[in-house]
Every structure is written in C-alpha cells, then in structure tokens.
Coordinates of C-alpha atoms in Angstrom, one line a residue:
M1 CA -21.0 11.6 -10.5
R2 CA -20.1 7.9 -11.0
A3 CA -18.6 5.9 -8.2
L4 CA -18.1 2.2 -7.4
V5 CA -20.4 1.1 -4.5
L6 CA -20.1 -2.2 -2.6
R7 CA -23.6 -3.3 -1.5
G8 CA -22.6 -6.6 0.1
P9 CA -20.1 -9.4 -0.3
R10 CA -19.3 -9.7 -4.0
A11 CA -22.0 -7.2 -4.9
A12 CA -20.4 -4.2 -6.6
G13 CA -21.4 -1.8 -9.3
V14 CA -21.0 1.7 -10.6
E15 CA -23.7 4.1 -9.4
E16 CA -24.7 7.7 -9.6
V17 CA -23.9 9.4 -6.3
E18 CA -23.9 13.0 -5.1
V19 CA -20.9 15.1 -6.1
P20 CA -18.9 15.8 -2.9
V21 CA -18.7 19.4 -1.6
P22 CA -15.6 20.3 0.5
G23 CA -16.3 21.4 4.1
A24 CA -14.0 23.5 6.2
G25 CA -10.4 22.4 5.8
Q26 CA -11.3 20.0 3.0
V27 CA -10.7 19.8 -0.8
V28 CA -12.3 17.8 -3.6
V29 CA -10.0 16.1 -6.0
D30 CA -10.8 15.0 -9.6
V31 CA -9.4 11.4 -9.6
H32 CA -7.1 10.4 -12.4
R33 CA -5.8 7.0 -11.3
V34 CA -6.7 4.5 -8.5
G35 CA -4.8 1.3 -7.7
V36 CA -6.8 -1.8 -6.7
C37 CA -5.1 -3.7 -3.8
G38 CA -5.7 -6.7 -1.6
T39 CA -7.5 -4.6 1.0
D40 CA -10.1 -3.6 -1.7
V41 CA -10.5 -7.3 -2.6
E42 CA -11.1 -8.1 1.1
L43 CA -13.7 -5.3 1.3
F44 CA -15.4 -6.7 -1.8
T45 CA -15.4 -10.3 -0.6
G46 CA -16.5 -9.5 2.9
K47 CA -13.4 -11.0 4.5
M48 CA -12.1 -7.7 5.8
A49 CA -11.8 -8.0 9.6
Y50 CA -13.2 -4.4 10.0
Y51 CA -16.7 -5.7 9.1
A52 CA -16.7 -8.2 12.0
Q53 CA -15.3 -5.5 14.3
G54 CA -18.1 -3.1 13.4
K55 CA -15.6 -0.6 12.0
A56 CA -16.8 -0.9 8.4
A57 CA -20.2 -1.7 6.9
Y58 CA -22.0 -1.9 3.6
P59 CA -22.7 0.1 1.5
L60 CA -19.1 1.1 1.1
R61 CA -17.1 3.1 -1.4
P62 CA -13.5 1.8 -1.7
G63 CA -10.3 3.2 -3.2
H64 CA -7.3 4.6 -1.3
E65 CA -4.3 4.4 -3.7
W66 CA -5.0 7.5 -5.9
S67 CA -3.7 10.5 -7.7
G68 CA -5.6 13.5 -9.1
V69 CA -6.1 17.2 -9.4
V70 CA -7.7 19.5 -6.8
S71 CA -10.8 21.0 -8.3
A72 CA -12.5 22.6 -5.3
V73 CA -11.4 23.9 -1.9
G74 CA -13.5 24.5 1.3
P75 CA -13.4 27.3 3.8
G76 CA -10.0 27.8 5.4
V77 CA -8.1 26.1 2.5
Q78 CA -5.6 28.2 0.5
E79 CA -6.8 28.7 -3.1
G80 CA -3.2 27.8 -4.2
W81 CA -4.3 24.2 -3.9
L82 CA -6.6 24.6 -6.9
G83 CA -5.2 22.8 -9.9
A84 CA -2.5 21.1 -7.9
R85 CA -1.6 17.5 -8.8
V86 CA -1.8 15.6 -5.6
I87 CA -2.0 12.3 -3.7
G88 CA -3.5 11.9 -0.3
D89 CA -2.9 10.0 2.9
T90 CA -5.2 7.2 3.6
M91 CA -5.0 7.5 7.4
L92 CA -7.0 10.5 8.8
G93 CA -6.4 10.9 12.5
C94 CA -8.4 13.1 14.8
G95 CA -5.4 15.5 15.2
D96 CA -5.9 16.0 18.9
C97 CA -5.0 12.8 20.7
P98 CA -1.5 11.9 22.0
R99 CA -0.9 9.6 19.1
C100 CA -1.7 12.3 16.5
R101 CA 0.3 14.9 18.4
T102 CA 3.4 12.7 18.4
G103 CA 3.1 12.0 14.6
H104 CA 1.3 8.6 14.9
R105 CA -2.0 9.6 13.4
Y106 CA -2.1 6.4 11.3
V107 CA -2.8 4.5 14.6
C108 CA -5.2 7.1 16.0
A109 CA -8.1 5.2 17.8
A110 CA -10.6 7.6 16.2
R111 CA -9.1 7.6 12.7
Y112 CA -10.8 7.3 9.4
E113 CA -9.2 5.3 6.6
V114 CA -10.2 6.6 3.2
G115 CA -12.3 4.0 1.4
I116 CA -11.8 1.5 4.2
L117 CA -12.6 2.5 7.8
G118 CA -15.3 4.6 9.3
G119 CA -17.4 5.2 6.2
W120 CA -15.2 7.8 4.5
P121 CA -15.9 7.5 0.8
G122 CA -13.0 6.3 -1.3
A123 CA -11.4 7.3 -4.6
L124 CA -12.9 4.6 -6.9
A125 CA -15.1 7.5 -8.2
E126 CA -14.8 10.5 -10.4
K127 CA -14.1 12.7 -7.4
V128 CA -13.0 12.2 -3.8
R129 CA -13.2 14.6 -0.8
V130 CA -10.3 14.7 1.7
P131 CA -8.8 17.0 4.3
A132 CA -6.2 19.4 2.8
T133 CA -3.8 18.4 5.6
S134 CA -3.7 14.9 4.0
L135 CA -2.4 16.1 0.6
H136 CA 1.0 15.8 -0.9
R137 CA 1.9 17.6 -4.1
L138 CA 3.3 15.7 -7.0
P139 CA 6.2 17.1 -9.0
D140 CA 6.0 17.1 -12.8
S141 CA 8.4 14.2 -12.9
V142 CA 5.8 11.9 -11.2
D143 CA 3.0 11.1 -13.6
D144 CA -0.6 10.1 -12.6
Q145 CA 0.2 6.4 -12.8
T146 CA 3.3 6.7 -10.6
G147 CA 1.4 9.0 -8.3
A148 CA -1.2 6.3 -7.6
L149 CA 1.7 4.1 -6.5
V150 CA 2.8 6.5 -3.8
E151 CA 0.5 5.0 -1.1
P152 CA 1.9 1.5 -1.4
G153 CA 5.3 3.0 -1.8
G154 CA 5.0 4.8 1.5
N155 CA 4.3 1.4 3.2
A156 CA 7.2 -0.2 1.4
W157 CA 9.6 2.7 2.3
R158 CA 8.6 2.3 5.9
A159 CA 9.2 -1.5 5.8
A160 CA 12.6 -1.1 4.1
T161 CA 13.6 1.6 6.6
A162 CA 12.4 -0.5 9.6
A163 CA 14.6 -3.3 8.3
G164 CA 17.7 -1.0 8.5
A165 CA 18.4 -1.4 4.8
G166 CA 21.7 0.3 3.9
P167 CA 25.2 -0.3 2.7
G168 CA 26.6 -3.6 4.1
S169 CA 23.2 -5.0 5.1
R170 CA 21.7 -8.1 3.6
V171 CA 17.9 -8.0 3.4
L172 CA 15.4 -10.7 2.5
V173 CA 12.0 -9.6 1.3
W174 CA 9.6 -12.5 1.6
G175 CA 6.7 -12.2 -0.9
P176 CA 7.0 -10.6 -4.3
G177 CA 3.7 -8.8 -4.6
T178 CA 3.4 -5.1 -5.0
I179 CA 4.4 -4.2 -1.4
G180 CA 7.2 -6.8 -1.5
L181 CA 8.7 -5.7 -4.8
L182 CA 8.5 -2.0 -3.8
T183 CA 10.1 -2.8 -0.4
A184 CA 12.9 -4.6 -2.3
A185 CA 13.3 -1.6 -4.6
F186 CA 13.6 0.9 -1.7
A187 CA 16.0 -1.4 0.2
R188 CA 18.2 -1.6 -2.9
A189 CA 18.0 2.2 -3.3
A190 CA 19.3 2.5 0.2
G191 CA 22.4 0.4 -0.7
A192 CA 21.4 -3.0 0.8
E193 CA 22.1 -6.4 -0.7
V194 CA 18.5 -7.4 -1.5
H195 CA 17.1 -10.9 -1.9
V196 CA 13.5 -11.8 -2.7
L197 CA 11.7 -15.1 -1.9
G198 CA 8.5 -16.2 -3.6
L199 CA 6.4 -19.3 -3.9
D200 CA 7.6 -19.6 -7.5
R201 CA 9.4 -17.5 -10.1
R202 CA 6.3 -15.8 -11.4
N203 CA 7.5 -12.3 -10.6
Q204 CA 11.2 -12.8 -10.9
D205 CA 11.4 -10.7 -14.1
L206 CA 9.7 -7.8 -12.3
A207 CA 12.2 -8.0 -9.5
L208 CA 15.1 -8.0 -12.0
K209 CA 13.7 -4.9 -13.7
L210 CA 13.7 -3.2 -10.3
G211 CA 17.4 -4.1 -9.9
V212 CA 17.0 -7.1 -7.5
E213 CA 19.2 -10.0 -8.8
N214 CA 18.8 -12.4 -5.9
F215 CA 15.5 -14.3 -6.3
W216 CA 14.6 -17.5 -4.5
T217 CA 11.7 -19.8 -4.2
R218 CA 10.3 -22.0 -1.5
D219 CA 11.7 -25.0 -3.3
E220 CA 15.0 -23.3 -3.8
P221 CA 15.6 -21.3 -0.6
P222 CA 18.6 -19.1 0.1
G223 CA 21.5 -20.7 1.8
V224 CA 22.4 -17.7 3.9
T225 CA 21.1 -15.8 6.9
F226 CA 20.0 -12.2 6.8
D227 CA 20.5 -9.0 8.8
A228 CA 16.8 -8.3 8.3
I229 CA 13.7 -10.1 6.8
V230 CA 10.5 -8.3 5.7
D231 CA 7.4 -10.5 5.7
C232 CA 5.2 -9.3 2.9
T233 CA 3.1 -12.4 2.8
D234 CA -0.3 -13.6 4.0
D235 CA 1.1 -16.9 5.1
P236 CA 1.0 -17.6 8.9
G237 CA 4.0 -19.9 8.5
T238 CA 6.3 -17.1 7.4
P239 CA 7.0 -15.4 10.8
P240 CA 8.4 -18.5 12.4
A241 CA 10.4 -19.4 9.3
A242 CA 11.8 -15.8 9.1
L243 CA 12.9 -16.1 12.7
E244 CA 15.1 -19.1 11.7
L245 CA 16.7 -17.2 8.8
V246 CA 17.4 -13.9 10.5
R247 CA 20.9 -13.6 12.1
P248 CA 21.3 -12.9 15.9
A249 CA 20.6 -9.2 16.7
G250 CA 18.8 -8.9 13.4
R251 CA 15.4 -7.6 12.5
V252 CA 12.1 -9.1 11.3
V253 CA 9.6 -6.6 9.9
H254 CA 6.0 -7.7 9.5
I255 CA 3.8 -5.8 7.0
G256 CA 1.8 -8.8 5.5
L257 CA -1.3 -9.9 7.3
A258 CA -2.4 -13.6 7.5
G259 CA -5.9 -14.8 7.8
T260 CA -5.1 -16.8 10.9
P261 CA -2.7 -16.2 13.8
S262 CA 1.0 -16.8 13.4
L263 CA 2.9 -18.7 16.1
I264 CA 6.5 -18.1 16.9
D265 CA 8.8 -19.4 19.6
T266 CA 9.6 -16.3 21.7
R267 CA 12.5 -18.1 23.2
E268 CA 14.2 -18.0 19.8
L269 CA 13.3 -14.3 19.5
V270 CA 14.9 -13.6 22.9
L271 CA 18.0 -15.8 22.6
K272 CA 18.8 -14.4 19.2
D273 CA 18.1 -10.8 20.5
V274 CA 15.9 -10.2 17.4
T275 CA 13.9 -7.0 17.0
A276 CA 10.3 -7.6 15.6
I277 CA 8.6 -4.6 14.0
G278 CA 5.0 -4.2 12.7
I279 CA 4.1 -1.7 10.0
L280 CA 0.6 -0.3 9.6
G281 CA 0.0 2.5 7.0
G282 CA 2.3 4.5 4.8
S283 CA 1.8 7.9 6.3
P284 CA 5.4 8.7 7.3
G285 CA 6.6 7.2 4.0
L286 CA 4.6 9.2 1.5
A287 CA 7.0 12.1 1.1
P288 CA 10.1 9.9 0.9
A289 CA 8.3 7.7 -1.7
I290 CA 7.5 10.8 -3.8
E291 CA 11.1 11.9 -3.5
H292 CA 12.5 8.5 -4.6
Y293 CA 10.1 8.3 -7.6
A294 CA 10.8 11.9 -8.6
E295 CA 14.5 11.3 -8.6
G296 CA 14.3 8.0 -10.4
R297 CA 15.8 6.0 -7.5
V298 CA 12.7 3.8 -7.6
T299 CA 10.7 3.3 -10.8
P300 CA 7.5 1.5 -9.9
A301 CA 5.5 1.9 -13.2
I302 CA 6.5 -1.6 -14.4
L303 CA 4.3 -3.1 -11.7
V304 CA 1.1 -1.8 -13.4
A305 CA -0.3 -4.5 -15.6
D306 CA -3.1 -2.5 -17.1
T307 CA -5.3 0.6 -16.7
V308 CA -9.1 0.2 -17.2
G309 CA -12.2 2.2 -16.7
L310 CA -14.4 2.4 -13.6
D311 CA -16.9 -0.1 -15.2
R312 CA -14.3 -2.9 -15.1
T313 CA -13.5 -2.5 -11.4
A314 CA -15.9 -5.2 -10.2
D315 CA -14.3 -7.6 -12.6
V316 CA -10.9 -6.7 -11.3
L317 CA -12.0 -7.2 -7.7
A318 CA -13.6 -10.5 -8.5
G319 CA -10.4 -11.7 -10.2
A320 CA -12.2 -12.0 -13.6
Y321 CA -9.8 -9.4 -15.2
E322 CA -6.1 -9.8 -14.8
G323 CA -4.7 -7.6 -17.6
G324 CA -1.0 -7.9 -18.6
H325 CA 2.0 -9.0 -16.6
G326 CA 2.3 -7.0 -13.4
T327 CA 1.1 -6.9 -9.8
K328 CA -1.3 -4.0 -10.0
I329 CA -4.4 -3.0 -11.9
H330 CA -5.1 0.7 -12.1
I331 CA -8.5 2.4 -12.7
D332 CA -9.0 5.6 -14.6
P333 CA -12.5 6.9 -13.7
R334 CA -12.4 9.2 -16.7
L335 CA -12.5 6.3 -19.1

C-alpha cells in the first residue's frame, strides 16, 4: 500500500509499504480522511522534542487525526466491527499500570502515540492498524471529514471543560488556530460567554461562523477580566499575560506548547488563588466531541480549507500548499 514516510528532517515522500495485518485485539482500518496538524509539521521539520528525547526516530510514518472504515479484524475482535465507520484514539496506553487503570492512559509512561511516539505507524497511508479498544464508532450524521476532526475536537472539549465553561462564565480563548477555535465552539455550546484573542483578525470570520462574536487582537485587547483563559498558542509570553487577565479564583488552562520555557510569577498565581491546568491528549474528550458533532452543537467542517491526495502531503507539511481559507488541510489517501 501507499504511505507517507519521513526519512529525515524535511525529507518526506510516498512509498510502497507492507499492508498491515491485525494482531490479537487489533483491527485494520481503510483510511478515508487524515488531518495535518502542527505536531505532524514538527515531526517533518525535526523540531519535535520526542526526537531529542529518544522517543521518536526516523524513518517515521505520521498521521493521527483520522477517520475510516474497519476492513479487517484480528483474533479476539468481534466481527461486528467489520465495515464500521470509526475514528481511533491517538494515545495507546499499556492498560496495566496505575495510570491506565484510573483512566489516564493518555499519560501512561509506556504509551504509544499513533504516528508520533514509539514507532507506531500513523494514518497518512491507505490503511492503519490500531487496537480495537481505541476505536469509537461514528454515527451516520458525522461524515468522514468531520470524523477526522474528532481528535482535535477531543482536545478542545477537554480544554473547554477544564476552563469550567458554562452559563454565567466568561472565557477567553487565546489563539484562533484549529484547537483554539474548536475550544471556543465547545465553550459556547456549554453556554459560556466566549471571547477569542489572536495576533490579528485573520481567522475572525471563522470564529463568527462558529458563533463567537467577541474577537480581539494583540493591538486591540479586551478591556475585561475572565473567569477562565485557555492558552492555545505557542508563545511563551502568553502564560504570564493570561495570569494578569484572569480574575481571582479563576482558571488558566494550557494546551498550547511553546518552543521555549514560559516564566510566570507564582506569587500572582497564589495571591489570586488561580487554578492552572495542563491538557495533553484528547482521549477523554473523543466521545463528547462525537456527540457534539452528531447533534450539531459544534459544526467544525468550516475549518477545513481543502482536501488533497496523499501525494500532496509533503507540500502541505512544508507549507508549500495552503489551500483555501481555513485552519486545517485534510488528506484523502484514496485520491
């Protein structure tokens, strides 16, 4: 089958690889859509921290935001999965450690991350092999494109939930990329008054289409404080700035990752009695994201700028193909 293979920094191409065979407890999925995200770009450029930590190495096959149809099942897997439209969790814990047993497999020390960590081949290919336990069925009301937005949606749902978004709360989402805009949409669906802050107004129309009316820029900042702030940026200056804008007894949620350490004054954190929360992985949010999409409470398809074939993936990763207006490029390996 055809798959995208990273051979080194900025060295990527489509190659012929062996068709995966499901082992015990595993399935093989025919991939219909894959989203390209910032993590894939870091893997492509070689800037991903996992390389330096020895947790990832070239050659590597990326792709973790996917949807598709189960085409083969391994021993111990119910045949009822055959033909099912599904998405899969990126974080594959060992299943036996205390973290996995308490529902925190996404921070299991021995975890694989599909297409990212530990050498588990990703979904930028015609087929992907995953454990059956990682699967979530897609209802008919969630198409392939929207299905491939479940993984980022799971992260965003977790961020909005950690922010305590709900009726009577005022939430600022800092950074209007895919995760930021989805976080804003989930927070709005929960009943919060939602504000978005960006470097400029480039994605303001996308925020408006998702129902967010309060959009600010660095040059035109909001003149109010917030019950919660969600940092969806890669700017190390955002955490200390967020601490200034959050009200006493509020929350600051960190889901963005900066390339250098962020410095905050913990005295301000303590004296304002602020709760700081970190979010890694969308695992607990996948089912709620599917539910929101299926019921139309969040409609993420407008974020997809274009869908192209596997042969264009290297161009997308290199920034040489931007497509239309949106925050996400999708790959259809069947094209």
